């Protein structure tokens, strides 16, 4: 069996949820577990986060899996439902649904449901993805209030620049002005807003990437006392010595300028490691930080062992985790930690650890 593995730490997940709760103070914390728990395994995550006040995901099948795994907290479908059958199923499993367009309101008005359903009514305050414009929001809320299939209505938006220098003052003011005459609980805060904008915590916060110990904004996750929930590891499966002028890997992107000892790691882009990670991307061998060399292959990548004479076949390699933060690999690769965590391939076994 290939030595590659993604170890998922329940204690890190629980610690990060506690950090969210400490920042949120009196607000309830909804754990966002979309994209298979950000690549950590949906059921692994929900079993670790049993004290979350609710959960949020994108697709109905994942929400049903959570119910069948014993989750009895509120489960929110962040994009809502896509047809009347999904709406009926969501109601039968006592789920909450986001409403962000008039088609969804019409479904609620015209579908026979087993029970009234809780709604999160989304306002578009500048993200321009989903949601009603502020000028249309009150009318949408009134229609939902008049619908027999609707139970509670939570007022909701999502900030585009919570982790940017521009902040959230303008969209927050737009939301507050629009909703000042509308009663109901409020949900505004994603991870960046939880950590950086306490003025927008409201009644429900939606903790996402912070639960998995990755960066929010420009600061390292450790600055917020967040711990990595995934350690992505493998081993050296071969060692080669390059003479001056010899190259390694497809495209010969790395050519040795002196005799260089290199390690071949059983991990590649088919496992979820970014193919575009350049020479110099940090990697750890037996706990010592070194760098990748050359182009990442489908099943293998290469690392510099010049200063690691004890490293040999079987040596432990951390691709990211406690020694190499996932965001460091992401930054070197021109992407974000979210993408790398979500891209862990199904062929990579996941092991749950304390």
CSV table of C-alpha atoms in Angstrom, one decimal:
chain,number,residue,atom,x,y,z
A,1,UNK,CA,0.0,0.0,0.0
A,2,UNK,CA,1.3,3.5,-0.9
A,3,UNK,CA,2.3,5.3,2.3
A,4,UNK,CA,0.3,8.5,1.6
A,5,UNK,CA,-2.3,9.5,4.2
A,6,UNK,CA,-4.4,12.4,5.4
A,7,UNK,CA,-4.6,12.3,9.2
A,8,UNK,CA,-7.7,14.2,10.5
A,9,UNK,CA,-7.3,15.6,14.0
A,10,UNK,CA,-10.5,15.6,16.1
A,11,UNK,CA,-8.8,17.6,18.8
A,12,UNK,CA,-7.8,20.3,16.4
A,13,UNK,CA,-11.3,20.5,14.9
A,14,UNK,CA,-12.7,20.8,18.5
A,15,UNK,CA,-10.1,23.4,19.4
A,16,UNK,CA,-10.9,25.5,16.4
A,17,UNK,CA,-14.6,25.4,17.1
A,18,UNK,CA,-13.9,26.6,20.6
A,19,UNK,CA,-11.9,29.5,19.2
A,20,UNK,CA,-15.0,30.3,17.0
A,21,UNK,CA,-17.2,30.1,20.1
A,22,UNK,CA,-14.9,32.4,22.1
A,23,UNK,CA,-14.9,35.0,19.4
A,24,UNK,CA,-18.6,34.7,18.7
A,25,UNK,CA,-19.5,35.2,22.4
A,26,UNK,CA,-23.3,35.0,22.6
A,27,UNK,CA,-23.8,34.1,18.9
A,28,UNK,CA,-24.6,30.6,17.9
A,29,UNK,CA,-22.0,28.8,15.8
A,30,UNK,CA,-22.9,27.0,12.6
A,31,UNK,CA,-20.1,24.7,11.4
A,32,UNK,CA,-19.8,24.9,7.6
A,33,UNK,CA,-19.0,21.4,6.3
A,34,UNK,CA,-19.5,21.7,2.6
A,35,UNK,CA,-17.1,20.1,0.1
A,36,UNK,CA,-16.9,16.9,2.1
A,37,UNK,CA,-15.9,18.9,5.2
A,38,UNK,CA,-13.4,21.0,3.3
A,39,UNK,CA,-11.7,17.7,2.2
A,40,UNK,CA,-11.5,16.3,5.7
A,41,UNK,CA,-14.4,13.9,5.4
A,42,UNK,CA,-17.9,15.0,6.2
A,43,UNK,CA,-18.7,12.4,8.9
A,44,UNK,CA,-15.2,12.8,10.4
A,45,UNK,CA,-15.9,16.4,10.9
A,46,UNK,CA,-19.5,16.3,12.2
A,47,UNK,CA,-18.6,13.6,14.7
A,48,UNK,CA,-15.8,15.8,16.0
A,49,UNK,CA,-18.0,18.9,16.2
A,50,UNK,CA,-20.9,17.6,18.1
A,51,UNK,CA,-21.2,20.8,20.2
A,52,UNK,CA,-21.7,23.0,17.2
A,53,UNK,CA,-25.1,24.7,17.3
A,54,UNK,CA,-25.8,23.8,13.6
A,55,UNK,CA,-24.2,22.7,10.4
A,56,UNK,CA,-24.2,24.1,6.9
A,57,UNK,CA,-23.6,22.4,3.6
A,58,UNK,CA,-24.4,22.8,-0.1
A,59,UNK,CA,-26.0,19.6,-1.4
A,60,UNK,CA,-29.0,17.7,-0.1
A,61,UNK,CA,-27.3,14.3,-0.1
A,62,UNK,CA,-24.6,15.5,2.3
A,63,UNK,CA,-27.3,16.9,4.6
A,64,UNK,CA,-29.2,13.6,4.6
A,65,UNK,CA,-25.9,11.8,5.4
A,66,UNK,CA,-25.5,14.0,8.4
A,67,UNK,CA,-29.1,13.3,9.6
A,68,UNK,CA,-28.5,9.6,9.2
A,69,UNK,CA,-25.2,9.9,11.1
A,70,UNK,CA,-27.1,11.2,14.1
A,71,UNK,CA,-26.9,15.0,13.7
A,72,UNK,CA,-30.0,16.5,15.3
A,73,UNK,CA,-28.9,20.2,15.2
A,74,UNK,CA,-30.2,22.5,12.5
A,75,UNK,CA,-28.8,21.8,9.0
A,76,UNK,CA,-28.8,24.6,6.5
A,77,UNK,CA,-28.6,24.2,2.8
A,78,UNK,CA,-26.5,27.2,1.8
A,79,UNK,CA,-27.7,27.4,-1.8
A,80,UNK,CA,-31.2,26.3,-1.0
A,81,UNK,CA,-33.0,23.7,-3.1
A,82,UNK,CA,-33.2,23.3,-6.8
A,83,UNK,CA,-36.6,21.7,-7.4
A,84,UNK,CA,-39.8,20.9,-5.6
A,85,UNK,CA,-38.8,17.3,-4.8
A,86,UNK,CA,-35.7,18.5,-3.0
A,87,UNK,CA,-37.8,20.9,-1.1
A,88,UNK,CA,-40.1,18.1,0.0
A,89,UNK,CA,-37.2,16.0,1.1
A,90,UNK,CA,-35.6,18.9,3.0
A,91,UNK,CA,-38.8,19.5,4.9
A,92,UNK,CA,-39.1,15.8,5.7
A,93,UNK,CA,-35.6,15.8,7.2
A,94,UNK,CA,-36.3,19.0,9.1
A,95,UNK,CA,-33.7,21.1,7.3
A,96,UNK,CA,-33.4,24.8,6.9
A,97,UNK,CA,-33.0,26.2,3.4
A,98,UNK,CA,-31.5,29.4,2.0
A,99,UNK,CA,-33.8,31.4,-0.2
A,100,UNK,CA,-32.1,33.7,-2.6
A,101,UNK,CA,-34.4,34.1,-5.6
A,102,UNK,CA,-38.1,34.4,-6.5
A,103,UNK,CA,-38.2,30.9,-8.1
A,104,UNK,CA,-37.4,29.4,-4.7
A,105,UNK,CA,-40.2,31.5,-3.1
A,106,UNK,CA,-42.6,30.2,-5.7
A,107,UNK,CA,-41.6,26.6,-4.9
A,108,UNK,CA,-42.5,27.3,-1.3
A,109,UNK,CA,-45.8,28.8,-2.2
A,110,UNK,CA,-46.8,25.9,-4.5
A,111,UNK,CA,-45.4,22.7,-2.9
A,112,UNK,CA,-47.2,20.5,-0.4
A,113,UNK,CA,-44.7,19.9,2.5
A,114,UNK,CA,-44.8,17.6,5.5
A,115,UNK,CA,-44.1,20.5,7.8
A,116,UNK,CA,-43.3,24.2,7.6
A,117,UNK,CA,-39.6,24.8,6.9
A,118,UNK,CA,-37.1,27.3,8.4
A,119,UNK,CA,-35.7,29.9,5.9
A,120,UNK,CA,-32.5,31.9,5.6
A,121,UNK,CA,-33.4,34.8,3.4
A,122,UNK,CA,-30.3,36.0,1.7
A,123,UNK,CA,-29.5,39.6,0.7
A,124,UNK,CA,-27.0,40.5,-1.9
A,125,UNK,CA,-25.0,43.3,-0.3
A,126,UNK,CA,-22.2,43.4,-2.9
A,127,UNK,CA,-20.9,39.9,-3.4
A,128,UNK,CA,-23.2,39.7,-6.5
A,129,UNK,CA,-23.5,35.9,-6.4
A,130,UNK,CA,-26.7,35.0,-4.7
A,131,UNK,CA,-29.4,37.0,-2.9
A,132,UNK,CA,-32.1,39.6,-3.3
A,133,UNK,CA,-31.0,43.2,-3.9
A,134,UNK,CA,-31.7,45.4,-0.9
A,135,UNK,CA,-34.5,47.1,-2.9
A,136,UNK,CA,-36.3,43.8,-3.3
A,137,UNK,CA,-35.6,42.3,0.1
A,138,UNK,CA,-38.6,43.5,2.1
A,139,UNK,CA,-41.0,42.3,-0.6
A,140,UNK,CA,-39.4,38.8,-0.6
A,141,UNK,CA,-39.6,38.7,3.2
A,142,UNK,CA,-43.3,39.7,3.1
A,143,UNK,CA,-44.1,36.9,0.6
A,144,UNK,CA,-42.3,34.3,2.8
A,145,UNK,CA,-44.2,35.6,5.9
A,146,UNK,CA,-47.5,35.0,4.1
A,147,UNK,CA,-46.5,31.4,3.0
A,148,UNK,CA,-47.9,28.6,5.1
A,149,UNK,CA,-44.9,26.4,4.3
A,150,UNK,CA,-42.5,28.9,6.1
A,151,UNK,CA,-41.7,28.7,9.8
A,152,UNK,CA,-38.9,31.0,11.0
A,153,UNK,CA,-37.1,33.4,8.8
A,154,UNK,CA,-33.5,34.3,9.5
A,155,UNK,CA,-32.0,37.3,7.8
A,156,UNK,CA,-28.7,36.6,6.0
A,157,UNK,CA,-26.0,38.0,3.9
A,158,UNK,CA,-22.4,37.2,3.0
A,159,UNK,CA,-19.5,39.7,2.8
A,160,UNK,CA,-17.2,39.8,-0.1
A,161,UNK,CA,-14.3,41.7,1.6
A,162,UNK,CA,-14.3,40.6,5.2
A,163,UNK,CA,-10.6,39.6,5.0
A,164,UNK,CA,-9.6,42.6,2.8
A,165,UNK,CA,-8.4,46.1,4.0
A,166,UNK,CA,-11.7,47.6,2.7
A,167,UNK,CA,-13.6,45.7,5.4
A,168,UNK,CA,-17.3,45.3,5.7
A,169,UNK,CA,-18.6,48.7,6.8
A,170,UNK,CA,-20.5,49.6,3.6
A,171,UNK,CA,-22.3,46.2,3.0
A,172,UNK,CA,-23.0,45.9,6.8
A,173,UNK,CA,-24.6,49.4,6.8
A,174,UNK,CA,-26.6,48.4,3.7
A,175,UNK,CA,-27.9,45.3,5.3
A,176,UNK,CA,-28.8,47.1,8.6
A,177,UNK,CA,-30.6,49.9,6.9
A,178,UNK,CA,-32.6,47.4,4.8
A,179,UNK,CA,-33.6,45.2,7.7
A,180,UNK,CA,-34.2,47.8,10.4
A,181,UNK,CA,-37.9,47.3,10.3
A,182,UNK,CA,-37.8,43.5,9.8
A,183,UNK,CA,-37.8,41.2,12.8
A,184,UNK,CA,-35.9,37.9,12.9
A,185,UNK,CA,-32.6,36.4,13.8
A,186,UNK,CA,-29.6,37.5,11.7
A,187,UNK,CA,-26.6,35.6,10.2
A,188,UNK,CA,-23.8,37.6,8.7
A,189,UNK,CA,-20.4,36.3,9.7
A,190,UNK,CA,-18.1,33.9,7.9
A,191,UNK,CA,-14.7,32.9,9.4
A,192,UNK,CA,-13.1,36.2,8.5
A,193,UNK,CA,-16.0,38.2,10.0
A,194,UNK,CA,-15.9,36.1,13.1
A,195,UNK,CA,-12.3,36.8,13.7
A,196,UNK,CA,-12.0,40.4,12.4
A,197,UNK,CA,-15.4,42.1,12.7
A,198,UNK,CA,-17.1,41.5,16.0
A,199,UNK,CA,-19.7,44.2,15.2
A,200,UNK,CA,-21.2,41.8,12.7
A,201,UNK,CA,-21.6,38.6,14.8
A,202,UNK,CA,-25.3,39.0,15.2
A,203,UNK,CA,-27.3,35.8,16.2
A,204,UNK,CA,-25.6,33.1,14.1
A,205,UNK,CA,-22.0,32.9,12.8
A,206,UNK,CA,-21.0,30.6,10.0
A,207,UNK,CA,-17.5,29.1,10.8
A,208,UNK,CA,-15.9,27.6,7.7
A,209,UNK,CA,-12.2,27.6,6.9
A,210,UNK,CA,-11.2,28.5,10.5
A,211,UNK,CA,-12.5,25.2,11.7
A,212,UNK,CA,-9.9,23.4,9.6
A,213,UNK,CA,-7.0,25.6,10.8
A,214,UNK,CA,-6.2,27.5,7.6
A,215,UNK,CA,-5.5,31.2,7.1
A,216,UNK,CA,-8.1,33.9,7.3
A,217,UNK,CA,-6.9,37.0,5.4
A,218,UNK,CA,-3.1,37.8,5.4
A,219,UNK,CA,-2.4,36.5,8.9
A,220,UNK,CA,-1.2,33.0,9.6
A,221,UNK,CA,-3.8,30.8,11.2
A,222,UNK,CA,-1.5,30.4,14.2
A,223,UNK,CA,-1.9,34.1,14.9
A,224,UNK,CA,-5.6,33.3,15.7
A,225,UNK,CA,-4.6,30.2,17.8
A,226,UNK,CA,-6.0,28.0,15.0
A,227,UNK,CA,-4.6,24.5,14.6
A,228,UNK,CA,-4.3,22.5,11.4
A,229,UNK,CA,-6.9,19.7,11.3
A,230,UNK,CA,-5.2,17.8,8.5
A,231,UNK,CA,-1.7,16.4,8.3
A,232,UNK,CA,-1.0,15.3,4.7
A,233,UNK,CA,1.9,12.9,4.7
A,234,UNK,CA,3.8,10.3,2.7
A,235,UNK,CA,7.3,8.8,2.6
A,236,UNK,CA,10.4,8.8,0.5
A,237,UNK,CA,10.2,5.8,-1.9
A,238,UNK,CA,13.6,6.4,-3.6
A,239,UNK,CA,16.7,8.5,-3.3
A,240,UNK,CA,18.8,9.7,-6.3
A,241,UNK,CA,22.0,11.6,-6.7
A,242,UNK,CA,22.1,14.2,-9.5
A,243,UNK,CA,25.5,15.2,-10.9
A,244,UNK,CA,26.1,18.8,-11.9
A,245,UNK,CA,24.1,19.4,-15.1
A,246,UNK,CA,21.6,16.6,-14.6
A,247,UNK,CA,17.9,17.3,-14.4
A,248,UNK,CA,14.9,15.6,-12.7
A,249,UNK,CA,11.3,15.2,-13.7
A,250,UNK,CA,9.1,16.1,-16.7
A,251,UNK,CA,10.3,19.1,-18.6
A,252,UNK,CA,13.6,19.1,-16.8
A,253,UNK,CA,12.5,22.1,-14.8
A,254,UNK,CA,15.2,21.6,-12.2
A,255,UNK,CA,18.9,21.1,-13.2
A,256,UNK,CA,21.5,20.6,-10.6
A,257,UNK,CA,24.2,23.2,-10.3
A,258,UNK,CA,26.3,20.9,-8.2
A,259,UNK,CA,26.0,17.3,-7.0
A,260,UNK,CA,22.6,17.1,-5.4
A,261,UNK,CA,20.9,14.3,-3.4
A,262,UNK,CA,17.2,14.2,-4.0
A,263,UNK,CA,14.2,12.3,-2.6
A,264,UNK,CA,11.3,10.9,-4.5
A,265,UNK,CA,8.0,11.2,-2.5
A,266,UNK,CA,5.0,9.1,-3.1
A,267,UNK,CA,2.6,11.9,-3.7
A,268,UNK,CA,1.5,13.8,-6.8
A,269,UNK,CA,-1.2,15.9,-8.4
A,270,UNK,CA,-3.5,12.8,-8.6
A,271,UNK,CA,-3.4,12.8,-4.8
A,272,UNK,CA,-4.3,16.5,-4.5
A,273,UNK,CA,-0.9,18.1,-4.3
A,274,UNK,CA,-0.8,21.1,-6.7
A,275,UNK,CA,0.9,20.3,-10.0
A,276,UNK,CA,1.9,24.0,-10.3
A,277,UNK,CA,3.8,24.0,-7.0
A,278,UNK,CA,7.2,25.4,-8.1
A,279,UNK,CA,10.7,24.4,-7.1
A,280,UNK,CA,11.3,25.8,-3.6
A,281,UNK,CA,7.8,25.0,-2.2
A,282,UNK,CA,8.4,24.0,1.5
A,283,UNK,CA,8.2,20.4,2.4
A,284,UNK,CA,9.3,18.5,5.6
A,285,UNK,CA,11.4,15.3,5.7
A,286,UNK,CA,11.7,13.7,9.1
A,287,UNK,CA,10.5,17.0,10.6
A,288,UNK,CA,13.2,19.1,8.9
A,289,UNK,CA,12.0,21.7,6.4
A,290,UNK,CA,13.4,21.5,2.9
A,291,UNK,CA,12.1,22.2,-0.6
A,292,UNK,CA,10.5,20.6,-3.6
A,293,UNK,CA,12.4,20.4,-6.9
A,294,UNK,CA,11.2,20.3,-10.4
A,295,UNK,CA,7.7,19.5,-11.7
A,296,UNK,CA,5.2,17.6,-9.7
A,297,UNK,CA,4.2,14.3,-11.4
A,298,UNK,CA,0.8,12.5,-11.2
A,299,UNK,CA,2.0,10.1,-8.5
A,300,UNK,CA,5.4,11.5,-7.3
A,301,UNK,CA,7.3,14.7,-6.5
A,302,UNK,CA,10.9,15.5,-5.7
A,303,UNK,CA,12.6,17.1,-2.8
A,304,UNK,CA,16.0,18.4,-1.9
A,305,UNK,CA,18.0,16.2,0.6
A,306,UNK,CA,21.3,18.1,0.3
A,307,UNK,CA,21.2,19.1,4.0
A,308,UNK,CA,19.5,15.9,5.2
A,309,UNK,CA,22.1,13.1,5.0
A,310,UNK,CA,20.1,10.8,7.3
A,311,UNK,CA,17.0,10.9,5.1
A,312,UNK,CA,16.6,7.7,3.1
A,313,UNK,CA,13.9,5.4,1.7
A,314,UNK,CA,11.1,5.2,4.2
A,315,UNK,CA,11.7,8.6,5.7
A,316,UNK,CA,8.6,10.4,6.8
A,317,UNK,CA,7.4,13.3,4.7
A,318,UNK,CA,4.9,16.0,5.6
A,319,UNK,CA,3.3,17.7,2.6
A,320,UNK,CA,1.4,20.1,4.9
A,321,UNK,CA,0.2,20.0,8.5
A,322,UNK,CA,1.8,21.1,11.7
A,323,UNK,CA,5.3,21.8,10.3
A,324,UNK,CA,4.3,23.1,6.9
A,325,UNK,CA,1.1,25.1,7.0
A,326,UNK,CA,-1.2,24.3,4.1
A,327,UNK,CA,-1.4,28.1,3.3
A,328,UNK,CA,2.4,28.2,2.8
A,329,UNK,CA,2.1,25.5,0.1
A,330,UNK,CA,-0.9,27.3,-1.3
A,331,UNK,CA,0.9,30.7,-1.5
A,332,UNK,CA,3.9,29.1,-3.2
A,333,UNK,CA,1.5,27.5,-5.7
A,334,UNK,CA,-0.5,30.7,-6.4
A,335,UNK,CA,-3.7,29.5,-4.8
A,336,UNK,CA,-5.4,29.4,-1.3
A,337,UNK,CA,-5.5,26.8,1.4
A,338,UNK,CA,-9.2,26.1,0.8
A,339,UNK,CA,-8.4,24.7,-2.7
A,340,UNK,CA,-5.7,22.4,-1.5
A,341,UNK,CA,-7.7,21.0,1.3
A,342,UNK,CA,-10.8,20.5,-0.9
A,343,UNK,CA,-8.7,18.8,-3.6
A,344,UNK,CA,-7.5,15.9,-1.6
A,345,UNK,CA,-8.2,12.9,-3.9
A,346,UNK,CA,-10.5,10.1,-3.0
A,347,UNK,CA,-7.6,7.6,-3.4
A,348,UNK,CA,-5.9,9.2,-0.4
A,349,UNK,CA,-6.9,7.3,2.8
A,350,UNK,CA,-8.1,9.4,5.7
A,351,UNK,CA,-7.2,8.4,9.2
A,352,UNK,CA,-9.0,10.0,12.2
A,353,UNK,CA,-6.6,10.8,15.1
A,354,UNK,CA,-7.2,12.5,18.5
